[in-house]
Short mmCIF file of C-alpha atoms and ligand atoms in Angstrom, two decimals:
data_model
loop_
_atom_site.label_atom_id
_atom_site.label_comp_id
_atom_site.label_asym_id
_atom_site.label_seq_id
_atom_site.Cartn_x
_atom_site.Cartn_y
_atom_site.Cartn_z
CA MET Y 19 -37.32 -3.19 11.59
CA LYS Y 20 -37.15 -5.30 8.55
CA ASP Y 21 -39.00 -8.35 7.94
CA ILE Y 22 -36.71 -11.41 7.72
CA LYS Y 23 -38.76 -12.75 4.82
CA LYS Y 24 -38.20 -9.40 2.97
CA VAL Y 25 -34.51 -9.73 3.54
CA PHE Y 26 -34.50 -13.12 1.89
CA SER Y 27 -36.61 -12.07 -0.93
CA ASP Y 28 -34.85 -8.83 -1.81
CA ARG Y 29 -31.29 -10.40 -1.71
CA ARG Y 30 -30.13 -10.89 -5.27
CA SER Y 31 -26.57 -11.44 -6.59
CA ILE Y 32 -26.08 -7.86 -8.09
CA ASN Y 33 -23.97 -7.91 -11.34
CA TYR Y 34 -24.00 -4.11 -11.79
CA PHE Y 35 -22.79 -1.80 -9.05
CA ASP Y 36 -22.83 1.80 -8.86
CA LYS Y 37 -19.34 2.91 -9.07
CA SER Y 38 -20.15 6.25 -7.52
CA LYS Y 39 -22.08 5.04 -4.31
CA LYS Y 40 -19.46 4.06 -1.55
CA ILE Y 41 -20.53 2.10 1.45
CA ASP Y 42 -20.13 4.00 4.62
CA ASP Y 43 -17.48 2.39 6.92
CA LYS Y 44 -19.81 2.51 9.86
CA ILE Y 45 -22.44 0.52 7.90
CA LEU Y 46 -19.81 -1.94 6.70
CA LYS Y 47 -18.88 -2.53 10.34
CA ASP Y 48 -22.54 -2.78 11.58
CA ILE Y 49 -23.09 -5.52 8.65
CA MET Y 50 -19.99 -7.50 9.86
CA ASN Y 51 -20.76 -7.22 13.48
CA MET Y 52 -24.25 -8.50 12.80
CA ALA Y 53 -23.00 -11.39 10.53
CA VAL Y 54 -20.59 -12.64 13.13
CA LEU Y 55 -23.55 -13.94 15.05
CA ALA Y 56 -23.40 -16.83 12.60
CA PRO Y 57 -22.79 -20.20 14.24
CA SER Y 58 -19.36 -22.08 13.96
CA SER Y 59 -18.05 -25.45 15.34
CA PHE Y 60 -17.42 -25.11 19.04
CA ASN Y 61 -17.99 -21.33 18.33
CA LEU Y 62 -14.30 -21.16 17.24
CA GLN Y 63 -15.03 -18.84 14.31
CA PRO Y 64 -12.22 -19.96 12.11
CA TRP Y 65 -12.59 -17.00 9.62
CA GLU Y 66 -11.15 -13.75 8.62
CA VAL Y 67 -12.25 -11.21 6.13
CA ILE Y 68 -10.03 -8.99 3.84
CA VAL Y 69 -11.78 -5.80 2.69
CA VAL Y 70 -10.55 -4.68 -0.84
CA LYS Y 71 -11.55 -1.16 -1.36
CA SER Y 72 -8.58 0.73 -3.03
CA ASP Y 73 -8.61 1.01 -6.78
CA HIS Y 74 -5.27 -0.63 -6.88
CA ALA Y 75 -6.16 -3.49 -4.92
CA LYS Y 76 -9.46 -4.05 -6.76
CA LYS Y 77 -7.64 -3.99 -10.07
CA LYS Y 78 -5.29 -6.77 -8.87
CA LEU Y 79 -8.43 -8.79 -7.56
CA TYR Y 80 -10.32 -8.28 -10.74
CA GLU Y 81 -7.30 -9.85 -12.76
CA GLU Y 82 -7.22 -12.87 -10.60
CA ALA Y 83 -11.20 -13.11 -10.43
CA CYS Y 84 -11.85 -14.08 -13.98
CA ASN Y 85 -11.97 -10.30 -14.88
CA GLN Y 86 -15.49 -10.00 -13.24
CA LYS Y 87 -16.21 -6.32 -13.60
CA LYS Y 88 -18.34 -6.19 -10.51
CA VAL Y 89 -15.08 -6.47 -8.51
CA LEU Y 90 -14.06 -3.18 -9.96
CA ASP Y 91 -17.30 -1.46 -9.75
CA ALA Y 92 -18.47 -2.55 -6.27
CA SER Y 93 -17.65 -0.19 -3.35
CA ALA Y 94 -15.56 -3.09 -1.71
CA ASN Y 95 -14.84 -6.69 -2.04
CA LEU Y 96 -14.77 -9.05 0.91
CA VAL Y 97 -12.34 -11.85 0.70
CA ILE Y 98 -13.75 -14.58 3.12
CA VAL Y 99 -10.92 -16.58 4.41
CA GLY Y 100 -11.32 -19.90 6.46
CA ASN Y 101 -8.67 -21.33 8.76
CA THR Y 102 -8.14 -25.08 8.10
CA ILE Y 103 -6.42 -25.38 11.53
CA GLY Y 104 -8.64 -23.00 13.37
CA TYR Y 105 -9.57 -25.61 16.00
CA LYS Y 106 -5.94 -25.72 17.29
CA ARG Y 107 -4.98 -24.25 20.75
CA ASP Y 108 -3.75 -20.98 19.40
CA ASN Y 109 -7.36 -19.90 18.44
CA ILE Y 110 -8.04 -17.11 21.14
CA MET Y 111 -11.55 -18.34 21.64
CA TYR Y 112 -10.07 -21.19 23.83
CA ASP Y 113 -8.66 -18.60 26.22
CA GLU Y 114 -12.08 -17.09 26.46
CA LYS Y 115 -13.68 -20.41 26.94
CA ILE Y 116 -11.31 -21.38 29.72
CA LYS Y 117 -11.61 -18.08 31.48
CA ASN Y 118 -15.38 -18.68 31.48
CA GLY Y 119 -15.10 -22.13 33.11
CA LEU Y 120 -14.08 -24.72 30.23
CA PRO Y 121 -11.54 -26.93 31.92
CA GLU Y 122 -8.24 -26.91 30.11
CA GLU Y 123 -8.41 -30.65 29.74
CA THR Y 124 -11.69 -30.34 27.95
CA ALA Y 125 -10.21 -27.94 25.52
CA GLU Y 126 -7.23 -30.30 24.91
CA LYS Y 127 -9.86 -33.07 24.34
CA ILE Y 128 -11.75 -31.01 21.72
CA ILE Y 129 -8.30 -30.24 19.80
CA GLU Y 130 -7.47 -33.96 20.09
CA THR Y 131 -10.82 -35.24 18.73
CA SER Y 132 -10.64 -32.46 16.15
CA GLU Y 133 -7.15 -33.50 14.88
CA ASN Y 134 -7.55 -37.39 15.11
CA ASP Y 135 -11.27 -38.03 14.41
CA LEU Y 136 -13.03 -35.16 12.99
CA TYR Y 137 -10.51 -33.43 10.53
CA PRO Y 138 -7.56 -35.81 10.08
CA THR Y 139 -7.02 -35.25 6.47
CA GLN Y 140 -6.37 -32.04 4.44
CA GLU Y 141 -9.80 -32.57 2.87
CA LYS Y 142 -11.54 -32.53 5.99
CA LYS Y 143 -9.64 -29.59 7.38
CA VAL Y 144 -10.56 -27.56 4.05
CA ALA Y 145 -14.18 -28.80 4.70
CA PHE Y 146 -13.98 -27.47 8.28
CA ALA Y 147 -12.64 -24.08 7.13
CA VAL Y 148 -15.19 -23.68 4.25
CA ARG Y 149 -18.22 -24.94 6.04
CA ASN Y 150 -17.71 -22.40 8.86
CA SER Y 151 -16.64 -19.53 6.76
CA SER Y 152 -19.48 -19.95 4.23
CA LEU Y 153 -22.05 -19.54 7.14
CA LEU Y 154 -20.25 -16.14 7.76
CA ALA Y 155 -20.47 -15.33 4.17
CA MET Y 156 -24.14 -15.97 3.82
CA SER Y 157 -24.67 -13.93 7.08
CA ILE Y 158 -22.82 -11.12 5.70
CA MET Y 159 -25.17 -11.09 2.57
CA TYR Y 160 -28.24 -11.21 4.57
CA ALA Y 161 -27.01 -8.51 7.12
CA ALA Y 162 -26.10 -6.37 4.05
CA LYS Y 163 -29.58 -6.61 2.76
CA TYR Y 164 -30.92 -5.73 6.14
CA TYR Y 165 -29.00 -2.33 5.65
CA ASP Y 166 -30.23 -1.88 2.04
CA VAL Y 167 -26.71 -3.00 0.74
CA ASP Y 168 -26.25 -5.28 -2.20
CA THR Y 169 -23.95 -8.01 -2.53
CA HIS Y 170 -22.55 -10.69 -5.02
CA PRO Y 171 -20.87 -13.92 -4.02
CA MET Y 172 -18.19 -15.45 -6.14
CA ILE Y 173 -15.89 -18.50 -6.51
CA GLY Y 174 -14.63 -17.70 -10.01
CA PHE Y 175 -11.16 -16.65 -8.86
CA ASN Y 176 -7.67 -18.15 -8.71
CA GLU Y 177 -7.27 -18.99 -5.14
CA GLU Y 178 -3.49 -19.31 -5.15
CA LYS Y 179 -3.08 -16.03 -6.71
CA VAL Y 180 -5.63 -14.31 -4.33
CA LYS Y 181 -3.63 -15.78 -1.35
CA GLU Y 182 -0.51 -14.38 -2.76
CA LEU Y 183 -1.92 -10.87 -3.27
CA PHE Y 184 -3.10 -10.51 0.17
CA ASP Y 185 -0.42 -12.46 2.15
CA ILE Y 186 -2.93 -15.10 2.99
CA GLN Y 187 -1.00 -18.13 4.80
CA LYS Y 188 -0.78 -21.42 3.32
CA HIS Y 189 -3.28 -23.17 5.88
CA LYS Y 190 -6.06 -20.79 5.10
CA THR Y 191 -8.65 -21.08 2.24
CA VAL Y 192 -10.30 -18.36 0.12
CA THR Y 193 -13.67 -19.43 0.76
CA MET Y 194 -15.35 -16.86 -1.52
CA ILE Y 195 -15.27 -13.23 -2.52
CA ILE Y 196 -18.39 -11.12 -2.03
CA SER Y 197 -18.59 -7.86 -3.83
CA ILE Y 198 -20.53 -5.27 -1.77
CA GLY Y 199 -21.93 -1.93 -2.58
CA TYR Y 200 -25.13 -0.50 -4.28
CA HIS Y 201 -26.95 -1.71 -7.27
CA ASP Y 202 -26.70 0.52 -10.31
CA ASP Y 203 -30.33 1.41 -10.72
CA SER Y 204 -29.85 2.02 -14.55
CA LYS Y 205 -29.45 -1.56 -15.03
CA GLU Y 206 -32.26 -4.19 -14.85
CA ILE Y 207 -31.96 -7.16 -12.38
CA LYS Y 208 -32.97 -10.32 -14.11
CA PRO Y 209 -35.82 -12.18 -12.72
CA ARG Y 210 -34.68 -14.62 -10.10
CA GLU Y 211 -34.19 -18.29 -11.41
CA ARG Y 212 -36.68 -20.89 -10.01
CA ARG Y 213 -35.47 -22.61 -6.89
CA LEU Y 214 -35.96 -26.50 -6.34
CA GLN Y 215 -38.69 -26.95 -3.83
CA TYR Y 216 -39.29 -29.13 -0.80
CA ASP Y 217 -40.35 -32.13 -2.86
CA GLU Y 218 -37.48 -31.99 -5.11
CA ILE Y 219 -34.67 -31.75 -2.85
CA VAL Y 220 -35.86 -33.73 0.32
CA LYS Y 221 -35.61 -37.24 1.19
CA GLU Y 222 -37.44 -38.23 4.38
CA TYR Y 223 -36.47 -41.29 6.45
C1 FMN J 20 -20.70 -20.11 -3.95
C2 FMN J 20 -21.17 -19.22 -4.96
C3 FMN J 20 -20.13 -18.86 -6.07
C4 FMN J 20 -20.63 -18.10 -7.00
N1 FMN J 20 -19.68 -17.73 -7.90
C5 FMN J 20 -20.18 -16.88 -8.94
C6 FMN J 20 -19.16 -16.12 -9.72
O1 FMN J 20 -17.91 -16.61 -9.75
N2 FMN J 20 -19.62 -15.40 -10.55
C7 FMN J 20 -20.92 -14.94 -10.79
O2 FMN J 20 -21.27 -14.22 -11.68
N3 FMN J 20 -21.72 -15.45 -9.88
C8 FMN J 20 -21.44 -16.25 -9.05
N4 FMN J 20 -22.26 -16.73 -8.00
C9 FMN J 20 -23.81 -16.06 -8.13
C10 FMN J 20 -24.87 -17.12 -8.46
O3 FMN J 20 -24.83 -17.26 -9.81
C11 FMN J 20 -26.14 -16.65 -7.99
O4 FMN J 20 -26.21 -16.54 -6.57
C12 FMN J 20 -27.44 -17.56 -8.39
O5 FMN J 20 -27.48 -17.49 -9.79
C13 FMN J 20 -28.59 -17.22 -7.64
O6 FMN J 20 -28.98 -15.90 -8.01
P1 FMN J 20 -29.41 -15.00 -6.82
O7 FMN J 20 -28.26 -15.01 -5.86
O8 FMN J 20 -29.60 -13.52 -7.38
O9 FMN J 20 -30.69 -15.47 -6.28
C14 FMN J 20 -22.01 -17.60 -6.98
C15 FMN J 20 -22.78 -17.98 -5.86
C16 FMN J 20 -22.44 -18.74 -4.95
C17 FMN J 20 -23.44 -19.02 -3.88
#
């Protein structure tokens, strides 16, 4: 069993992936199924993941992701998608909640409060999608490291173009792309940059 501290300290954003090393489908599934333990608002899990692994699709993604070579070299790229209206009734999680005893009226109340008070504007809807799916993204990166798999998160891409490429609906965000695979051991990983510490980022009240 891997120490959580080691998972945190070993995770790095990997710029050079070994093209010849492919991630096993079973390991990718294990990583994803570990990562979905991430928390989300009302456990609505307003997220989806598109796995880009064919050379053809990678090339298209690379062109819309500022020609970042890791997109081509990584075994796969995970397009993390958030649903800006994932709090609405068609989210299948409500059916499970109701089956498990949540009164239908309470579900309706959650939806009403979400629409009118919590996420009334487009900006807040996007924040809902991005906040939730970012937690999934981070969980994927730590779960990957648990399995000795490397990752690199990216927001350097043309969101509209990426949505077109993978038929992502208008009301969904592309929160980030995570390249996933194995580090090319012939390349050096730069030392980690300093992190701001408690006293530099915390205000106590
Ligand atoms: C939301 C987000 C977006 C990022 N976008 C890019 C990117 O487009 N291209 C890139 O090379 N690195 C990108 N990075 C990687 C960061 O540069 C990297 O995480 C940071 O320098 C810390 O390094 P470490 O992850 O190795 O600790 C991104 C990281 C995050 C969290």
